[in-house]
Coordinates of C-alpha atoms and ligand atoms in Angstrom, one line a residue:
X83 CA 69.9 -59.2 -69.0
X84 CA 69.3 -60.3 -65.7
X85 CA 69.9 -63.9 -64.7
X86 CA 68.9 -65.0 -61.4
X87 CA 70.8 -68.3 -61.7
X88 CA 73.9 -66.7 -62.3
X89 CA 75.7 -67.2 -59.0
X90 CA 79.2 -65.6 -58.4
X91 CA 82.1 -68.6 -58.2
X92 CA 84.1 -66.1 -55.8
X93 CA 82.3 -63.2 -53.0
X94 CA 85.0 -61.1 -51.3
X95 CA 83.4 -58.8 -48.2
X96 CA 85.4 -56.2 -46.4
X97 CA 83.5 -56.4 -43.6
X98 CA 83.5 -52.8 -42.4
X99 CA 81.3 -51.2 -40.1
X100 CA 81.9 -52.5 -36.4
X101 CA 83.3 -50.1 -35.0
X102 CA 80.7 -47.4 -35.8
X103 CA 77.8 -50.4 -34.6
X104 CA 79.5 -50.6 -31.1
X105 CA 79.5 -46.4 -30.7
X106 CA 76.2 -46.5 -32.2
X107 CA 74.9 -48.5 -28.9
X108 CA 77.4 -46.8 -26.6
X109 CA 79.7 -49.7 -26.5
X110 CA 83.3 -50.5 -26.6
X111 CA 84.9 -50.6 -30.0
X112 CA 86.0 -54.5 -29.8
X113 CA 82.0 -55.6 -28.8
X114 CA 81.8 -54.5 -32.6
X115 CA 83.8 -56.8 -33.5
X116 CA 82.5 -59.4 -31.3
X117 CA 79.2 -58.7 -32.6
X118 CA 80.9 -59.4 -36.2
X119 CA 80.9 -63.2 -35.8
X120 CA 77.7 -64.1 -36.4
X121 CA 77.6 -62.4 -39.6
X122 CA 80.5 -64.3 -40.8
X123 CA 78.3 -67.8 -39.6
X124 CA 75.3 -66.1 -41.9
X125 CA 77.6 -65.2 -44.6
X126 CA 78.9 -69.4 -45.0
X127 CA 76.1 -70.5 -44.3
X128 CA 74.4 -68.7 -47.6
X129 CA 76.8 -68.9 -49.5
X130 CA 76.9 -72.5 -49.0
X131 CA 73.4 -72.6 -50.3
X132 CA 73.7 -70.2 -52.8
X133 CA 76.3 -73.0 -54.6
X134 CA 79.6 -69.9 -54.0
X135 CA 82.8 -71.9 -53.8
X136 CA 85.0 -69.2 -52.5
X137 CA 84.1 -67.0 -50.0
X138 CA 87.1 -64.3 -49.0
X139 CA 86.7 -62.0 -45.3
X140 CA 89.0 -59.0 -45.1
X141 CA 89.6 -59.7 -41.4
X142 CA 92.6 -57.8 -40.4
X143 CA 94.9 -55.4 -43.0
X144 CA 98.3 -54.4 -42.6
X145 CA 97.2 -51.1 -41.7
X146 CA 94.7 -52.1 -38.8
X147 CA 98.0 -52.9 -36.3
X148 CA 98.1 -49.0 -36.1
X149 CA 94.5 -49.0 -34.3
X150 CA 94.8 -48.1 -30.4
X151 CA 96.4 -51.8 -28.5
X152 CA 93.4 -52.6 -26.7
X153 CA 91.2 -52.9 -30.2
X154 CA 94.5 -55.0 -31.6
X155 CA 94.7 -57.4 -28.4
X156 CA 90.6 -57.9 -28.6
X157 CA 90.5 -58.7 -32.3
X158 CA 93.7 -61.4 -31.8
X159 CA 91.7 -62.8 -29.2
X160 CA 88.7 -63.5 -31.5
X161 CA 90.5 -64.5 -33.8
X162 CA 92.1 -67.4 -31.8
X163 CA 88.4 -68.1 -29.9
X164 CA 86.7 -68.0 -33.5
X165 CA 88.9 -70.3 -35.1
X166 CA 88.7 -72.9 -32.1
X167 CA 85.0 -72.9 -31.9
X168 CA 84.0 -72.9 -35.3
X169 CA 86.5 -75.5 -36.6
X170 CA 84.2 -78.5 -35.6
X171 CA 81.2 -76.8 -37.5
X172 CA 83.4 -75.9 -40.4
X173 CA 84.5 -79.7 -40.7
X174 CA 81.0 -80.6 -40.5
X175 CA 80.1 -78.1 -42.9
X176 CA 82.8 -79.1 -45.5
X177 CA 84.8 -75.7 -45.7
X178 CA 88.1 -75.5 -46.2
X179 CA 89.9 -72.8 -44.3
X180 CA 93.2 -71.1 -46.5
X181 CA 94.5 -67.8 -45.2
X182 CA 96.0 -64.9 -46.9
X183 CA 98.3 -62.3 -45.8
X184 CA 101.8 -62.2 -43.8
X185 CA 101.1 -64.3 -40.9
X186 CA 105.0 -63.9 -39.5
X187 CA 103.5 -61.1 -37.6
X188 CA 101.4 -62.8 -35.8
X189 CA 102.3 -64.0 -31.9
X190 CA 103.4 -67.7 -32.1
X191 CA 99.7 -68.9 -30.2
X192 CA 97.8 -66.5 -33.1
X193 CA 99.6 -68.5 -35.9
X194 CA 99.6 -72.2 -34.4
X195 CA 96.0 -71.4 -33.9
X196 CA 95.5 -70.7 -37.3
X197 CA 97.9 -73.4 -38.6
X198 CA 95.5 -75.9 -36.9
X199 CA 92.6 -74.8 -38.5
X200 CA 94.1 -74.9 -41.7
X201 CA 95.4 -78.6 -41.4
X202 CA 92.3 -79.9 -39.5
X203 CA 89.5 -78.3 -42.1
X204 CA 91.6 -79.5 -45.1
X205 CA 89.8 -80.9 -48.4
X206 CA 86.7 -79.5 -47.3
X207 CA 85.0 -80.0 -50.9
X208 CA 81.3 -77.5 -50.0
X209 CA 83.5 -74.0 -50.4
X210 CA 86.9 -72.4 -49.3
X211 CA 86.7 -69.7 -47.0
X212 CA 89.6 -67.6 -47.5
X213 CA 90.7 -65.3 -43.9
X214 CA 92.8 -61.9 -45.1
X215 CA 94.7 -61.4 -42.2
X216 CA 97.5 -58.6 -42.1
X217 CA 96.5 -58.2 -45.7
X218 CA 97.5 -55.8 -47.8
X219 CA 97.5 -56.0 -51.3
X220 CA 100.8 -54.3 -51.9
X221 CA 102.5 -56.2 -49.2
X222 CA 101.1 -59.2 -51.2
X223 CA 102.3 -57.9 -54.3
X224 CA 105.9 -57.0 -53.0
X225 CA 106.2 -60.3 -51.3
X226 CA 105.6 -61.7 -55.1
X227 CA 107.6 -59.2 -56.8
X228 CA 110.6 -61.1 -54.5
X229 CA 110.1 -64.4 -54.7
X230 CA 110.0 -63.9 -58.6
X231 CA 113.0 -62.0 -58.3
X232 CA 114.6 -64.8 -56.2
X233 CA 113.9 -67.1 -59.7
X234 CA 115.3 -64.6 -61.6
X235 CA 118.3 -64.5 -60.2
X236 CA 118.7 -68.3 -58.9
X237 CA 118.5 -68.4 -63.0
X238 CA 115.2 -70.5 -63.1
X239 CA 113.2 -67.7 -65.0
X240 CA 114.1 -65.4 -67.8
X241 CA 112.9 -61.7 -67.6
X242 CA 111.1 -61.9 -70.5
X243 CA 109.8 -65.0 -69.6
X244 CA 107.5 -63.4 -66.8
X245 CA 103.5 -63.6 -67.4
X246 CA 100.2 -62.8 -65.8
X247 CA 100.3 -66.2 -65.0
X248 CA 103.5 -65.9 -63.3
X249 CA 102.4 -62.8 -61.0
X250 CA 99.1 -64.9 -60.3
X251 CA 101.3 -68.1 -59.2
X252 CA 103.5 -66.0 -56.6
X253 CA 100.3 -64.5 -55.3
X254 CA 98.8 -65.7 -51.8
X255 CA 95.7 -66.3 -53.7
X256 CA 97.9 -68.9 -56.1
X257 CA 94.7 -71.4 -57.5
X258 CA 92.2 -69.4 -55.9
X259 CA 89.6 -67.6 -59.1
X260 CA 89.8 -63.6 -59.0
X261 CA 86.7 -62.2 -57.0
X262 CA 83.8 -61.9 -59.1
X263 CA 82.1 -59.9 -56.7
X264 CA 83.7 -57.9 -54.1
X265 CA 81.2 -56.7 -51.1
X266 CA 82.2 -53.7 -48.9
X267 CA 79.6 -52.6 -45.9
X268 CA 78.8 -49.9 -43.6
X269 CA 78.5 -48.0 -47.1
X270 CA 82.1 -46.8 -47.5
X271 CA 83.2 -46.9 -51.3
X272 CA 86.2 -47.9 -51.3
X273 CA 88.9 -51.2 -51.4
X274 CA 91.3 -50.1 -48.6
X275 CA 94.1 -52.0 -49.9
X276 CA 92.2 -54.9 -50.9
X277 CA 92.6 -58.1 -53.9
X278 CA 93.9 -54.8 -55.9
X279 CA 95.1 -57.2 -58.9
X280 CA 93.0 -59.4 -58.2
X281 CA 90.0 -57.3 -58.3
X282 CA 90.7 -56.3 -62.0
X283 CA 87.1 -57.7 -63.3
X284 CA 84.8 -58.1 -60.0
X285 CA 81.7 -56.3 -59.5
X286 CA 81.7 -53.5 -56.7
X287 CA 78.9 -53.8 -54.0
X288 CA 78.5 -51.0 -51.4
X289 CA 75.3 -52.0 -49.2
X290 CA 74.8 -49.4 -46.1
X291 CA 74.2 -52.2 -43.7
X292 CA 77.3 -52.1 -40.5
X293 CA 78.7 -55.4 -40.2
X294 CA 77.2 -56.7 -37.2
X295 CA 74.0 -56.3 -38.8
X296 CA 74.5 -58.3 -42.1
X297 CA 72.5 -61.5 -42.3
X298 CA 71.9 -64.0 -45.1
X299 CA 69.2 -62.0 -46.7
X300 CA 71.8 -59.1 -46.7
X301 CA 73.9 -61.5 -48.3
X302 CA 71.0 -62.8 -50.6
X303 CA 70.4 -59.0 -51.9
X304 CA 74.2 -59.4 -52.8
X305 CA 74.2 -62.3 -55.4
X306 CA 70.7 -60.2 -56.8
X307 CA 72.3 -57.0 -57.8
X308 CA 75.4 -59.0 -59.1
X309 CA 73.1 -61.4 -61.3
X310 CA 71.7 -58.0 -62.8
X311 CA 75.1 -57.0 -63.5
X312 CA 76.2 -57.5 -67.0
X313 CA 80.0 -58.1 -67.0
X314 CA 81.9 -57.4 -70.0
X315 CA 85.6 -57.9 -70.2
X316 CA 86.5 -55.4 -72.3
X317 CA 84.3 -56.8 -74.7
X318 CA 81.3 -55.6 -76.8
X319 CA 77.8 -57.2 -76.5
Ligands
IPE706 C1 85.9 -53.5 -39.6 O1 85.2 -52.6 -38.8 C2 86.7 -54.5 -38.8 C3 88.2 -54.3 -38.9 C4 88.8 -53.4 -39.6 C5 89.0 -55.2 -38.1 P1 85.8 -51.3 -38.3 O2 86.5 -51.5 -37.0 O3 86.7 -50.7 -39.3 O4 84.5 -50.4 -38.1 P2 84.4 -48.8 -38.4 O5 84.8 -48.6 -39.8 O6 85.3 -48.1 -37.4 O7 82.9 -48.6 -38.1
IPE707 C1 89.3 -52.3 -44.1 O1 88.6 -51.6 -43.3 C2 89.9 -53.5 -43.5 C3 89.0 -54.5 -42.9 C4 87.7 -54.5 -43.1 C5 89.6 -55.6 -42.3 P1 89.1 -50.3 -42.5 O2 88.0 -49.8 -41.7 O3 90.4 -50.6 -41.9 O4 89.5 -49.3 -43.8 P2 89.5 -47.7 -43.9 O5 90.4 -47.3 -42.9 O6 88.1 -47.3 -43.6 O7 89.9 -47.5 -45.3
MG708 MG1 86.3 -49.4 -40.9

């Protein structure tokens, strides 16, 4: 049965499709990406109304360092100009910014950058907005696999002892609810290394809309389809 009021607690997007936007207009691949900020403004801004306390943006996966300097250089750059100007709206909107992924890559400016916004959007109580950058979910899931094998051996943990719950604890998404729904644009159908444990449950999404063009509506069409979704568990009706 469909239930309009049935709002998703967590929206993941990949937000794919930039690239393909800038060639579509003759443009240089990192103007895509440019482009890509408002849609991320629309996308918090709705999901802020929509009541969505955790909103996840695959930003930047392990993977992406192999794309061509130039795109790598420009995308760092937003990232550092995005977090700067947006952190004084963010506070005002109450967000709270968390990042996921292995920020030690990062240049020393990219990570103080995104340190600050961390500390100065803190206890944000309208919604979390969770930034994957140099995610990958197995990186995520071997940097876990470690730590809990650090425990194991420092004698703190028993084998047997390990749980779900453990695995979910050493996660970078520790505390945060799986994805209930998990968006992916431009009309690719797949999760490119993506919440891969965490995604066990979460309704797919696969709108054709590129990136650059994604709005609140867009974003509005998403909560629909998933309140006409009828999620299971494994379960029978
Ligand atoms: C997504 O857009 C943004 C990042 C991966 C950083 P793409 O750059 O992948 O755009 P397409 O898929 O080439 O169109
Ligand atoms: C996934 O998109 C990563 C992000 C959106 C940040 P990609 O464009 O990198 O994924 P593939 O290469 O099409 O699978
Ligand atoms: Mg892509």
């Amino acid at each position: 049965m469909s239930d309009p009021t049935r709002i998703p607690q967590h929206v993941a997007i990949i937000m794919d499709g930039n690239g393909r936007w800038a060639e579509q207009r003759g443009r240089e691949r990192y103007e895509g990406h440019a482009a890509g900020v408002e849609p991320v403004r629309a996308s918090l801004r709705a999901a802020a109304r929509r009541g969505v306390k955790y909103l996840t943006l695959y930003a930047f996966s392990t993977e992406n360092w192999g794309r061509p300097e130039k795109e790598v250089d420009a995308l760092m750059e937003l990232f550092c100009q995005s977090v700067v100007n947006e952190t004084p709206e963010l506070i005002r909107q109450g967000v709270e910014v968390r990042m996921i992924g292995d920020r030690s890559r990062f240049s020393e400016k990219v990570q103080r950058y995104l340190e600050e916004v961390e500390r100065r959007t803190a206890g944000g109580a309208t919604l979390t907005l969770i930034l994957a950058l140099n995610y990958s979910s197995r990186s995520e899931i071997t940097r876990a696999v470690r730590r809990i094998a650090e425990r194991v051996e420092a004698g703190e943990l028993a084998a047997g002892g390990i749980t779900e719950e453990t695995i979910d604890r050493a996660l970078d998404t520790a505390r945060v609810p799986d994805p209930d729904l998990i968006v992916r644009t431009s009309g690719e159908r797949r999760l490119s290394n993506f919440l891969l444990w965490q995604a066990s449950y979460a309704e797919l999404y696969f709108p054709e809309v590129l990136w650059p063009d994604f709005t609140e509506e867009e974003f509005d069409r998403a909560l629909d389809e998933y309140a006409r979704r009828e999620r299971r568990f494994g379960l029978v009706k």
